[in-house]
Amino acid sequence: MPRPDPPAPVLAWETLLDLSDAPLPLRDRLERAVRGAVQAGRIPAGAALPPSRALAETLGVSRWVVTEVYGQLVAEGLLEATVGSGTRVSASSRPVDPGAPEAPPVRAEYRRPRYDLGPGVPDLRHVPRARWADAVRHTLTTLPDGEFAVVDRLGHPLTRTAVAAYLTRSRRAVAAPDDVVITHGATDAMTAIARGLHFAGHRTLLVEDPSWPRLREVAASTGLVPVPVPVDADGVDVDRLAAAAVRTGARAALITPAHQFPTGAALAPARREAIVRWARSVDAVLVEDDYDAEFRYDRRPIAALQGMAPERTALIGSLSKSVAPALGLGWAVMPAALRERVRLGDAARPSTLDQVALARFIDSGDLERHLRAARGRFRRRRALLLAATARELPDLEVTGIAAGMHGVLALPPGVRGADAAEAASALGVAVSALTRYRVSAAAATPEALVLGYGNLSDALVDEAVERLARGIRSLA
Amino acid sequence: MPRPDPPAPVLAWETLLDLSDAPLPLRDRLERAVRGAVQAGRIPAGAALPPSRALAETLGVSRWVVTEVYGQLVAEGLLEATVGSGTRVSASSRPVDPGAPEAPPVRAEYRRPRYDLGPGVPDLRHVPRARWADAVRHTLTTLPDGEFAVVDRLGHPLTRTAVAAYLTRSRRAVAAPDDVVITHGATDAMTAIARGLHFAGHRTLLVEDPSWPRLREVAASTGLVPVPVPVDADGVDVDRLAAAAVRTGARAALITPAHQFPTGAALAPARREAIVRWARSVDAVLVEDDYDAEFRYDRRPIAALQGMAPERTALIGSLSKSVAPALGLGWAVMPAALRERVRLGDAARPSTLDQVALARFIDSGDLERHLRAARGRFRRRRALLLAATARELPDLEVTGIAAGMHGVLALPPGVRGADAAEAASALGVAVSALTRYRVSAAAATPEALVLGYGNLSDALVDEAVERLARGIRSLA
């Protein structure tokens, strides 16, 4: 029998954690008790929690209950699990003001899985909460009274200016303030662009196969039929794109040149030139989804394609992958000639307050400070992930991981991605098959898994990959 | 020649106010200099400014330049003009952090006129800036990490709960949390409802004549043809509404029962019952625009009509009239059966952060504290306005002023509203004619002016009415 870890020295855990919240399952009672004790400040930031085995003994519960609860609260960021030093209350966990209403409980549907390898989620433990609060307060303090009466349809001038400058320096985009439209995010931008394309007579949209479903779905909902074009290791196949355009009459394409989703390929230089030549030759519109281009590790940043053909490229981006979806902020860059072709509709845009806070967040340098810190975190986590896969799955290759927050793990012959994802799920690991993002059922999408690491806790990388490997081996 | 006022004692105004900002007109240079000096803290909060005549002499500029600039900065809330004690720096004007970028300048297009009698604008000098910043910071401090990854399409449960409770206690609405949808405001709600009605087969929408143009315009843009129905002193004429419905097949009506816009009439009790009976008899949908019902002075609050027929009434409201349009927050209440008939579309809704901040703003009591204070301010200003009109225009009646932030001034026989508004405008007073809100050119809309007082400075009420009276007399 393993020797129990020594109990934590100072705190009287059985008193601190009141489990008498009767009608709930024991696991939920413990979770509530730990959360309540941290939020009330009874367990201070930085304090070590007892090892799971010790706490289970103290409280007379099964060890599984404790590890589950620790895992959940680590995933929420309330606790931190560090290799070698156990589980602690996060330094960033703030006791709720005494007297203030309790923090909202995490709703079950928004609990992220413990071993979270889902793509497209930023590191929720490191949302720049205080910096964003500062940007909002600064805006509320300095905004002239008259501005509180209005909402700009295309974006506040301060925000359009700040975003144009940011994209010019960080994405080498060609963007004047008037070319920028502030949106709620990429989906909002795509909805407006798709409506505009439909209005201008488009009925089809060339899309990469595989690709992120959400944007093609909103395009489809406005009446644009998606036309799939295959993707390989050099990104979207431009010859086949041109052929599909001839076949269908399509004159608009939705592409992810910096870091193809989900394969992770960067569009090869020759293809970048080829797609621009194609677009010019048939007077087409390119919609560039620049979803996670801020994060690049192995090579120098790839500039936005938009800079090569600003007159016909709508560049869309957002804070959702780089900061947090909950801020509901993004943009589209469209030079005037394109804006006239792509009418933006009159959907409600973000509030003046949020827009000016975004301008402040960029102009103060906070956005780029946050991105630098996130880049460092993701680089380290990516190294952990690659080391763990090399160790646990030495025969399998991880590709598409030069940028962004995900890579692609090729599966052994005979193992289907969907089955591997299901086997991983049974072991508590959330991961998706590459085929999930397939557009055409006939597409030759490789059997592989998309490994997102944006929101995976560093401390859980090894465990997650070990479980994942176990799942894959059970099928091979 | 009038004796000049004594100059202000302490501050060396010619040094404080540097007018050398060369390429701008003198008026703009002075405005920028005063604003800069206040924001930099060189003129502290509460400090008296020299009387305009004295400052004009000190600086060697015309007195007109100084009064214009004072008026503008009072309108912005940077200065306060109080009867009897001259012009001071507002107590609420905060010096900008040293080192921080300058506050955004007020853009010309968003300068409110000095004598602002435009309707539908709340008191921009009293936006609860600090309280809203507290709500945002509280949200950023307490929101669990997992919530930063998501945006609820219909609204965050905390916000739907808070709004339902608020509307139940303040508007006697019948609203469960699930019945509430959080929107960017009334326009966003109306867009979604109109799209839903169109999808459900509606092609016409009964609207009050006169009425606020924006909501019928968005309905029209979705394909619903507005069918005007006359309004009298008892609100919309329900007999004629029912007749118009028979004539056109319309089975949806957009109404303002609590305080008709723009006439200010409250829908008479018998008519409230009649319109509900009509809606039930033909299975119609009522869209209740509850735009400024929070402010009522003479009588007890009129409950939302929605409470009488929740199964068929969509109640829409927002913070735009009660707090500020710049927050971009509102709601629609629609019980389930109606939600199924009125599909809300997938337009982007306010961010999770803004939604949870709204929940906090309501749950902390700050919204209702703000509304109480605003009600007191509007009550006093309304009394000033009625006193001034009684004095300056003793023969003219002001009606529709029992609630909200505007009343209607009947004009003398032979004077057209449009001409009176134009004459007032020439004297610096922004005011609109009732006929501006007419739907049908054939409607018998009275010749009258809509006097909004939401954003009129108390100190300027007398001057504004005096100028208005001069304009009207010049026509009579």
PDB file of N, CA, C and O in Angstrom, chain A residues 23-82:
ATOM      1  N   PRO A  23     -28.226  18.152  -0.538  1.00  0.00           N
ATOM      2  CA  PRO A  23     -28.818  17.394  -1.647  1.00  0.00           C
ATOM      3  C   PRO A  23     -27.877  17.144  -2.820  1.00  0.00           C
ATOM      4  O   PRO A  23     -28.220  16.404  -3.719  1.00  0.00           O
ATOM      5  N   LEU A  24     -26.676  17.752  -2.816  1.00  0.00           N
ATOM      6  CA  LEU A  24     -25.776  17.580  -3.955  1.00  0.00           C
ATOM      7  C   LEU A  24     -24.949  16.313  -3.800  1.00  0.00           C
ATOM      8  O   LEU A  24     -24.692  15.863  -2.690  1.00  0.00           O
ATOM      9  N   PRO A  25     -24.479  15.753  -4.928  1.00  0.00           N
ATOM     10  CA  PRO A  25     -23.529  14.636  -4.829  1.00  0.00           C
ATOM     11  C   PRO A  25     -22.265  15.087  -4.086  1.00  0.00           C
ATOM     12  O   PRO A  25     -21.900  16.271  -4.108  1.00  0.00           O
ATOM     13  N   LEU A  26     -21.599  14.142  -3.469  1.00  0.00           N
ATOM     14  CA  LEU A  26     -20.431  14.448  -2.655  1.00  0.00           C
ATOM     15  C   LEU A  26     -19.383  15.249  -3.424  1.00  0.00           C
ATOM     16  O   LEU A  26     -18.821  16.232  -2.931  1.00  0.00           O
ATOM     17  N   ARG A  27     -19.144  14.832  -4.674  1.00  0.00           N
ATOM     18  CA  ARG A  27     -18.153  15.513  -5.506  1.00  0.00           C
ATOM     19  C   ARG A  27     -18.494  17.004  -5.631  1.00  0.00           C
ATOM     20  O   ARG A  27     -17.646  17.876  -5.493  1.00  0.00           O
ATOM     21  N   ASP A  28     -19.773  17.306  -5.892  1.00  0.00           N
ATOM     22  CA  ASP A  28     -20.197  18.696  -6.055  1.00  0.00           C
ATOM     23  C   ASP A  28     -20.109  19.452  -4.734  1.00  0.00           C
ATOM     24  O   ASP A  28     -19.772  20.635  -4.701  1.00  0.00           O
ATOM     25  N   ARG A  29     -20.415  18.743  -3.635  1.00  0.00           N
ATOM     26  CA  ARG A  29     -20.321  19.416  -2.327  1.00  0.00           C
ATOM     27  C   ARG A  29     -18.882  19.810  -2.039  1.00  0.00           C
ATOM     28  O   ARG A  29     -18.599  20.912  -1.575  1.00  0.00           O
ATOM     29  N   LEU A  30     -17.951  18.907  -2.340  1.00  0.00           N
ATOM     30  CA  LEU A  30     -16.547  19.230  -2.080  1.00  0.00           C
ATOM     31  C   LEU A  30     -16.085  20.377  -2.977  1.00  0.00           C
ATOM     32  O   LEU A  30     -15.416  21.308  -2.534  1.00  0.00           O
ATOM     33  N   GLU A  31     -16.494  20.320  -4.245  1.00  0.00           N
ATOM     34  CA  GLU A  31     -16.096  21.385  -5.174  1.00  0.00           C
ATOM     35  C   GLU A  31     -16.601  22.732  -4.671  1.00  0.00           C
ATOM     36  O   GLU A  31     -15.882  23.726  -4.626  1.00  0.00           O
ATOM     37  N   ARG A  32     -17.853  22.738  -4.249  1.00  0.00           N
ATOM     38  CA  ARG A  32     -18.446  23.973  -3.745  1.00  0.00           C
ATOM     39  C   ARG A  32     -17.736  24.445  -2.477  1.00  0.00           C
ATOM     40  O   ARG A  32     -17.503  25.635  -2.279  1.00  0.00           O
ATOM     41  N   ALA A  33     -17.386  23.509  -1.646  1.00  0.00           N
ATOM     42  CA  ALA A  33     -16.731  23.866  -0.382  1.00  0.00           C
ATOM     43  C   ALA A  33     -15.341  24.458  -0.636  1.00  0.00           C
ATOM     44  O   ALA A  33     -14.966  25.468  -0.031  1.00  0.00           O
ATOM     45  N   VAL A  34     -14.578  23.821  -1.551  1.00  0.00           N
ATOM     46  CA  VAL A  34     -13.243  24.361  -1.832  1.00  0.00           C
ATOM     47  C   VAL A  34     -13.370  25.725  -2.486  1.00  0.00           C
ATOM     48  O   VAL A  34     -12.711  26.698  -2.089  1.00  0.00           O
ATOM     49  N   ARG A  35     -14.261  25.819  -3.460  1.00  0.00           N
ATOM     50  CA  ARG A  35     -14.407  27.107  -4.142  1.00  0.00           C
ATOM     51  C   ARG A  35     -14.827  28.187  -3.156  1.00  0.00           C
ATOM     52  O   ARG A  35     -14.286  29.290  -3.134  1.00  0.00           O
ATOM     53  N   GLY A  36     -15.797  27.856  -2.325  1.00  0.00           N
ATOM     54  CA  GLY A  36     -16.279  28.836  -1.346  1.00  0.00           C
ATOM     55  C   GLY A  36     -15.178  29.267  -0.400  1.00  0.00           C
ATOM     56  O   GLY A  36     -15.037  30.458  -0.099  1.00  0.00           O
ATOM     57  N   ALA A  37     -14.359  28.308   0.056  1.00  0.00           N
ATOM     58  CA  ALA A  37     -13.301  28.641   1.004  1.00  0.00           C
ATOM     59  C   ALA A  37     -12.245  29.527   0.354  1.00  0.00           C
ATOM     60  O   ALA A  37     -11.717  30.455   0.976  1.00  0.00           O
ATOM     61  N   VAL A  38     -11.939  29.265  -0.924  1.00  0.00           N
ATOM     62  CA  VAL A  38     -10.953  30.102  -1.619  1.00  0.00           C
ATOM     63  C   VAL A  38     -11.540  31.486  -1.852  1.00  0.00           C
ATOM     64  O   VAL A  38     -10.903  32.511  -1.590  1.00  0.00           O
ATOM     65  N   GLN A  39     -12.782  31.528  -2.327  1.00  0.00           N
ATOM     66  CA  GLN A  39     -13.366  32.822  -2.667  1.00  0.00           C
ATOM     67  C   GLN A  39     -13.596  33.673  -1.429  1.00  0.00           C
ATOM     68  O   GLN A  39     -13.524  34.893  -1.497  1.00  0.00           O
ATOM     69  N   ALA A  40     -13.865  33.045  -0.326  1.00  0.00           N
ATOM     70  CA  ALA A  40     -14.051  33.800   0.914  1.00  0.00           C
ATOM     71  C   ALA A  40     -12.703  34.173   1.534  1.00  0.00           C
ATOM     72  O   ALA A  40     -12.660  34.857   2.550  1.00  0.00           O
ATOM     73  N   GLY A  41     -11.614  33.705   0.919  1.00  0.00           N
ATOM     74  CA  GLY A  41     -10.294  34.034   1.457  1.00  0.00           C
ATOM     75  C   GLY A  41      -9.881  33.137   2.618  1.00  0.00           C
ATOM     76  O   GLY A  41      -8.830  33.371   3.228  1.00  0.00           O
ATOM     77  N   ARG A  42     -10.691  32.124   2.938  1.00  0.00           N
ATOM     78  CA  ARG A  42     -10.325  31.267   4.063  1.00  0.00           C
ATOM     79  C   ARG A  42      -9.112  30.407   3.706  1.00  0.00           C
ATOM     80  O   ARG A  42      -8.334  30.035   4.581  1.00  0.00           O
ATOM     81  N   ILE A  43      -8.952  30.068   2.436  1.00  0.00           N
ATOM     82  CA  ILE A  43      -7.703  29.456   1.976  1.00  0.00           C
ATOM     83  C   ILE A  43      -7.040  30.518   1.103  1.00  0.00           C
ATOM     84  O   ILE A  43      -7.564  30.861   0.040  1.00  0.00           O
ATOM     85  N   PRO A  44      -5.932  31.086   1.558  1.00  0.00           N
ATOM     86  CA  PRO A  44      -5.381  32.256   0.850  1.00  0.00           C
ATOM     87  C   PRO A  44      -4.701  31.865  -0.463  1.00  0.00           C
ATOM     88  O   PRO A  44      -4.323  30.710  -0.673  1.00  0.00           O
ATOM     89  N   ALA A  45      -4.528  32.880  -1.352  1.00  0.00           N
ATOM     90  CA  ALA A  45      -3.822  32.676  -2.615  1.00  0.00           C
ATOM     91  C   ALA A  45      -2.430  32.146  -2.317  1.00  0.00           C
ATOM     92  O   ALA A  45      -1.760  32.593  -1.380  1.00  0.00           O
ATOM     93  N   GLY A  46      -2.011  31.168  -3.084  1.00  0.00           N
ATOM     94  CA  GLY A  46      -0.672  30.610  -2.919  1.00  0.00           C
ATOM     95  C   GLY A  46      -0.610  29.446  -1.944  1.00  0.00           C
ATOM     96  O   GLY A  46       0.364  28.691  -1.927  1.00  0.00           O
ATOM     97  N   ALA A  47      -1.643  29.288  -1.108  1.00  0.00           N
ATOM     98  CA  ALA A  47      -1.603  28.209  -0.113  1.00  0.00           C
ATOM     99  C   ALA A  47      -1.609  26.849  -0.799  1.00  0.00           C
ATOM    100  O   ALA A  47      -2.301  26.659  -1.800  1.00  0.00           O
ATOM    101  N   ALA A  48      -0.832  25.909  -0.235  1.00  0.00           N
ATOM    102  CA  ALA A  48      -0.807  24.553  -0.776  1.00  0.00           C
ATOM    103  C   ALA A  48      -2.024  23.791  -0.270  1.00  0.00           C
ATOM    104  O   ALA A  48      -2.395  23.897   0.902  1.00  0.00           O
ATOM    105  N   LEU A  49      -2.646  23.020  -1.157  1.00  0.00           N
ATOM    106  CA  LEU A  49      -3.704  22.119  -0.703  1.00  0.00           C
ATOM    107  C   LEU A  49      -3.084  20.780  -0.347  1.00  0.00           C
ATOM    108  O   LEU A  49      -2.017  20.434  -0.858  1.00  0.00           O
ATOM    109  N   PRO A  50      -3.722  20.051   0.518  1.00  0.00           N
ATOM    110  CA  PRO A  50      -3.169  18.743   0.866  1.00  0.00           C
ATOM    111  C   PRO A  50      -3.141  17.855  -0.378  1.00  0.00           C
ATOM    112  O   PRO A  50      -3.999  17.999  -1.257  1.00  0.00           O
ATOM    113  N   PRO A  51      -2.187  16.936  -0.456  1.00  0.00           N
ATOM    114  CA  PRO A  51      -2.227  15.950  -1.524  1.00  0.00           C
ATOM    115  C   PRO A  51      -3.586  15.248  -1.511  1.00  0.00           C
ATOM    116  O   PRO A  51      -4.203  15.094  -0.443  1.00  0.00           O
ATOM    117  N   SER A  52      -4.043  14.806  -2.650  1.00  0.00           N
ATOM    118  CA  SER A  52      -5.403  14.271  -2.757  1.00  0.00           C
ATOM    119  C   SER A  52      -5.609  13.092  -1.807  1.00  0.00           C
ATOM    120  O   SER A  52      -6.664  12.966  -1.185  1.00  0.00           O
ATOM    121  N   ARG A  53      -4.577  12.284  -1.694  1.00  0.00           N
ATOM    122  CA  ARG A  53      -4.726  11.102  -0.850  1.00  0.00           C
ATOM    123  C   ARG A  53      -4.958  11.517   0.608  1.00  0.00           C
ATOM    124  O   ARG A  53      -5.834  10.996   1.295  1.00  0.00           O
ATOM    125  N   ALA A  54      -4.161  12.525   1.044  1.00  0.00           N
ATOM    126  CA  ALA A  54      -4.270  12.988   2.427  1.00  0.00           C
ATOM    127  C   ALA A  54      -5.629  13.619   2.700  1.00  0.00           C
ATOM    128  O   ALA A  54      -6.277  13.343   3.715  1.00  0.00           O
ATOM    129  N   LEU A  55      -6.074  14.469   1.756  1.00  0.00           N
ATOM    130  CA  LEU A  55      -7.358  15.130   1.982  1.00  0.00           C
ATOM    131  C   LEU A  55      -8.496  14.109   1.977  1.00  0.00           C
ATOM    132  O   LEU A  55      -9.440  14.209   2.771  1.00  0.00           O
ATOM    133  N   ALA A  56      -8.400  13.130   1.097  1.00  0.00           N
ATOM    134  CA  ALA A  56      -9.430  12.092   1.052  1.00  0.00           C
ATOM    135  C   ALA A  56      -9.522  11.387   2.395  1.00  0.00           C
ATOM    136  O   ALA A  56     -10.620  11.156   2.925  1.00  0.00           O
ATOM    137  N   GLU A  57      -8.373  11.098   2.974  1.00  0.00           N
ATOM    138  CA  GLU A  57      -8.386  10.435   4.286  1.00  0.00           C
ATOM    139  C   GLU A  57      -8.973  11.341   5.351  1.00  0.00           C
ATOM    140  O   GLU A  57      -9.824  10.941   6.140  1.00  0.00           O
ATOM    141  N   THR A  58      -8.510  12.610   5.356  1.00  0.00           N
ATOM    142  CA  THR A  58      -9.003  13.560   6.358  1.00  0.00           C
ATOM    143  C   THR A  58     -10.518  13.672   6.323  1.00  0.00           C
ATOM    144  O   THR A  58     -11.182  13.712   7.347  1.00  0.00           O
ATOM    145  N   LEU A  59     -11.064  13.775   5.092  1.00  0.00           N
ATOM    146  CA  LEU A  59     -12.496  14.017   4.957  1.00  0.00           C
ATOM    147  C   LEU A  59     -13.307  12.722   4.905  1.00  0.00           C
ATOM    148  O   LEU A  59     -14.539  12.772   4.906  1.00  0.00           O
ATOM    149  N   GLY A  60     -12.601  11.616   4.822  1.00  0.00           N
ATOM    150  CA  GLY A  60     -13.321  10.347   4.749  1.00  0.00           C
ATOM    151  C   GLY A  60     -14.078  10.174   3.444  1.00  0.00           C
ATOM    152  O   GLY A  60     -15.207   9.680   3.421  1.00  0.00           O
ATOM    153  N   VAL A  61     -13.480  10.647   2.337  1.00  0.00           N
ATOM    154  CA  VAL A  61     -14.106  10.460   1.026  1.00  0.00           C
ATOM    155  C   VAL A  61     -13.137   9.669   0.151  1.00  0.00           C
ATOM    156  O   VAL A  61     -11.973   9.483   0.511  1.00  0.00           O
ATOM    157  N   SER A  62     -13.605   9.237  -1.009  1.00  0.00           N
ATOM    158  CA  SER A  62     -12.700   8.470  -1.857  1.00  0.00           C
ATOM    159  C   SER A  62     -11.718   9.431  -2.532  1.00  0.00           C
ATOM    160  O   SER A  62     -12.028  10.604  -2.766  1.00  0.00           O
ATOM    161  N   ARG A  63     -10.553   8.914  -2.847  1.00  0.00           N
ATOM    162  CA  ARG A  63      -9.543   9.776  -3.445  1.00  0.00           C
ATOM    163  C   ARG A  63     -10.001  10.305  -4.803  1.00  0.00           C
ATOM    164  O   ARG A  63      -9.676  11.420  -5.205  1.00  0.00           O
ATOM    165  N   TRP A  64     -10.800   9.508  -5.501  1.00  0.00           N
ATOM    166  CA  TRP A  64     -11.305   9.928  -6.811  1.00  0.00           C
ATOM    167  C   TRP A  64     -12.067  11.259  -6.715  1.00  0.00           C
ATOM    168  O   TRP A  64     -11.932  12.142  -7.551  1.00  0.00           O
ATOM    169  N   VAL A  65     -12.868  11.382  -5.634  1.00  0.00           N
ATOM    170  CA  VAL A  65     -13.639  12.618  -5.460  1.00  0.00           C
ATOM    171  C   VAL A  65     -12.698  13.818  -5.377  1.00  0.00           C
ATOM    172  O   VAL A  65     -12.909  14.859  -6.005  1.00  0.00           O
ATOM    173  N   VAL A  66     -11.616  13.670  -4.638  1.00  0.00           N
ATOM    174  CA  VAL A  66     -10.697  14.796  -4.456  1.00  0.00           C
ATOM    175  C   VAL A  66      -9.964  15.118  -5.762  1.00  0.00           C
ATOM    176  O   VAL A  66      -9.866  16.294  -6.153  1.00  0.00           O
ATOM    177  N   THR A  67      -9.470  14.097  -6.459  1.00  0.00           N
ATOM    178  CA  THR A  67      -8.740  14.399  -7.706  1.00  0.00           C
ATOM    179  C   THR A  67      -9.674  15.030  -8.741  1.00  0.00           C
ATOM    180  O   THR A  67      -9.292  15.953  -9.453  1.00  0.00           O
ATOM    181  N   GLU A  68     -10.903  14.572  -8.788  1.00  0.00           N
ATOM    182  CA  GLU A  68     -11.863  15.169  -9.715  1.00  0.00           C
ATOM    183  C   GLU A  68     -12.064  16.655  -9.412  1.00  0.00           C
ATOM    184  O   GLU A  68     -12.074  17.496 -10.297  1.00  0.00           O
ATOM    185  N   VAL A  69     -12.223  16.958  -8.128  1.00  0.00           N
ATOM    186  CA  VAL A  69     -12.499  18.337  -7.739  1.00  0.00           C
ATOM    187  C   VAL A  69     -11.258  19.203  -7.973  1.00  0.00           C
ATOM    188  O   VAL A  69     -11.359  20.305  -8.531  1.00  0.00           O
ATOM    189  N   TYR A  70     -10.100  18.714  -7.601  1.00  0.00           N
ATOM    190  CA  TYR A  70      -8.871  19.473  -7.869  1.00  0.00           C
ATOM    191  C   TYR A  70      -8.756  19.741  -9.370  1.00  0.00           C
ATOM    192  O   TYR A  70      -8.437  20.840  -9.812  1.00  0.00           O
ATOM    193  N   GLY A  71      -9.010  18.684 -10.159  1.00  0.00           N
ATOM    194  CA  GLY A  71      -8.884  18.824 -11.621  1.00  0.00           C
ATOM    195  C   GLY A  71      -9.816  19.890 -12.159  1.00  0.00           C
ATOM    196  O   GLY A  71      -9.438  20.737 -12.965  1.00  0.00           O
ATOM    197  N   GLN A  72     -11.047  19.868 -11.681  1.00  0.00           N
ATOM    198  CA  GLN A  72     -12.019  20.858 -12.143  1.00  0.00           C
ATOM    199  C   GLN A  72     -11.582  22.271 -11.770  1.00  0.00           C
ATOM    200  O   GLN A  72     -11.622  23.191 -12.577  1.00  0.00           O
ATOM    201  N   LEU A  73     -11.123  22.433 -10.523  1.00  0.00           N
ATOM    202  CA  LEU A  73     -10.782  23.787 -10.069  1.00  0.00           C
ATOM    203  C   LEU A  73      -9.460  24.255 -10.683  1.00  0.00           C
ATOM    204  O   LEU A  73      -9.255  25.458 -10.861  1.00  0.00           O
ATOM    205  N   VAL A  74      -8.588  23.326 -11.040  1.00  0.00           N
ATOM    206  CA  VAL A  74      -7.400  23.697 -11.815  1.00  0.00           C
ATOM    207  C   VAL A  74      -7.844  24.177 -13.197  1.00  0.00           C
ATOM    208  O   VAL A  74      -7.388  25.208 -13.695  1.00  0.00           O
ATOM    209  N   ALA A  75      -8.765  23.426 -13.796  1.00  0.00           N
ATOM    210  CA  ALA A  75      -9.241  23.809 -15.133  1.00  0.00           C
ATOM    211  C   ALA A  75      -9.875  25.196 -15.092  1.00  0.00           C
ATOM    212  O   ALA A  75      -9.762  25.981 -16.021  1.00  0.00           O
ATOM    213  N   GLU A  76     -10.533  25.519 -13.986  1.00  0.00           N
ATOM    214  CA  GLU A  76     -11.157  26.834 -13.852  1.00  0.00           C
ATOM    215  C   GLU A  76     -10.155  27.923 -13.504  1.00  0.00           C
ATOM    216  O   GLU A  76     -10.473  29.108 -13.562  1.00  0.00           O
ATOM    217  N   GLY A  77      -8.950  27.509 -13.073  1.00  0.00           N
ATOM    218  CA  GLY A  77      -7.947  28.515 -12.741  1.00  0.00           C
ATOM    219  C   GLY A  77      -7.960  28.920 -11.279  1.00  0.00           C
ATOM    220  O   GLY A  77      -7.168  29.762 -10.860  1.00  0.00           O
ATOM    221  N   LEU A  78      -8.876  28.349 -10.500  1.00  0.00           N
ATOM    222  CA  LEU A  78      -8.920  28.703  -9.083  1.00  0.00           C
ATOM    223  C   LEU A  78      -7.725  28.087  -8.367  1.00  0.00           C
ATOM    224  O   LEU A  78      -7.156  28.681  -7.454  1.00  0.00           O
ATOM    225  N   LEU A  79      -7.365  26.871  -8.779  1.00  0.00           N
ATOM    226  CA  LEU A  79      -6.178  26.194  -8.241  1.00  0.00           C
ATOM    227  C   LEU A  79      -5.147  26.068  -9.357  1.00  0.00           C
ATOM    228  O   LEU A  79      -5.473  26.150 -10.539  1.00  0.00           O
ATOM    229  N   GLU A  80      -3.897  25.853  -8.939  1.00  0.00           N
ATOM    230  CA  GLU A  80      -2.837  25.601  -9.909  1.00  0.00           C
ATOM    231  C   GLU A  80      -2.151  24.296  -9.532  1.00  0.00           C
ATOM    232  O   GLU A  80      -1.829  24.085  -8.354  1.00  0.00           O
ATOM    233  N   ALA A  81      -1.916  23.453 -10.529  1.00  0.00           N
ATOM    234  CA  ALA A  81      -1.198  22.213 -10.254  1.00  0.00           C
ATOM    235  C   ALA A  81       0.176  22.357 -10.892  1.00  0.00           C
ATOM    236  O   ALA A  81       0.277  22.597 -12.094  1.00  0.00           O
ATOM    237  N   THR A  82       1.215  22.281 -10.100  1.00  0.00           N
ATOM    238  CA  THR A  82       2.561  22.450 -10.641  1.00  0.00           C
ATOM    239  C   THR A  82       3.318  21.159 -10.400  1.00  0.00           C
ATOM    240  O   THR A  82       3.221  20.573  -9.314  1.00  0.00           O
TER     241      THR A  82
END
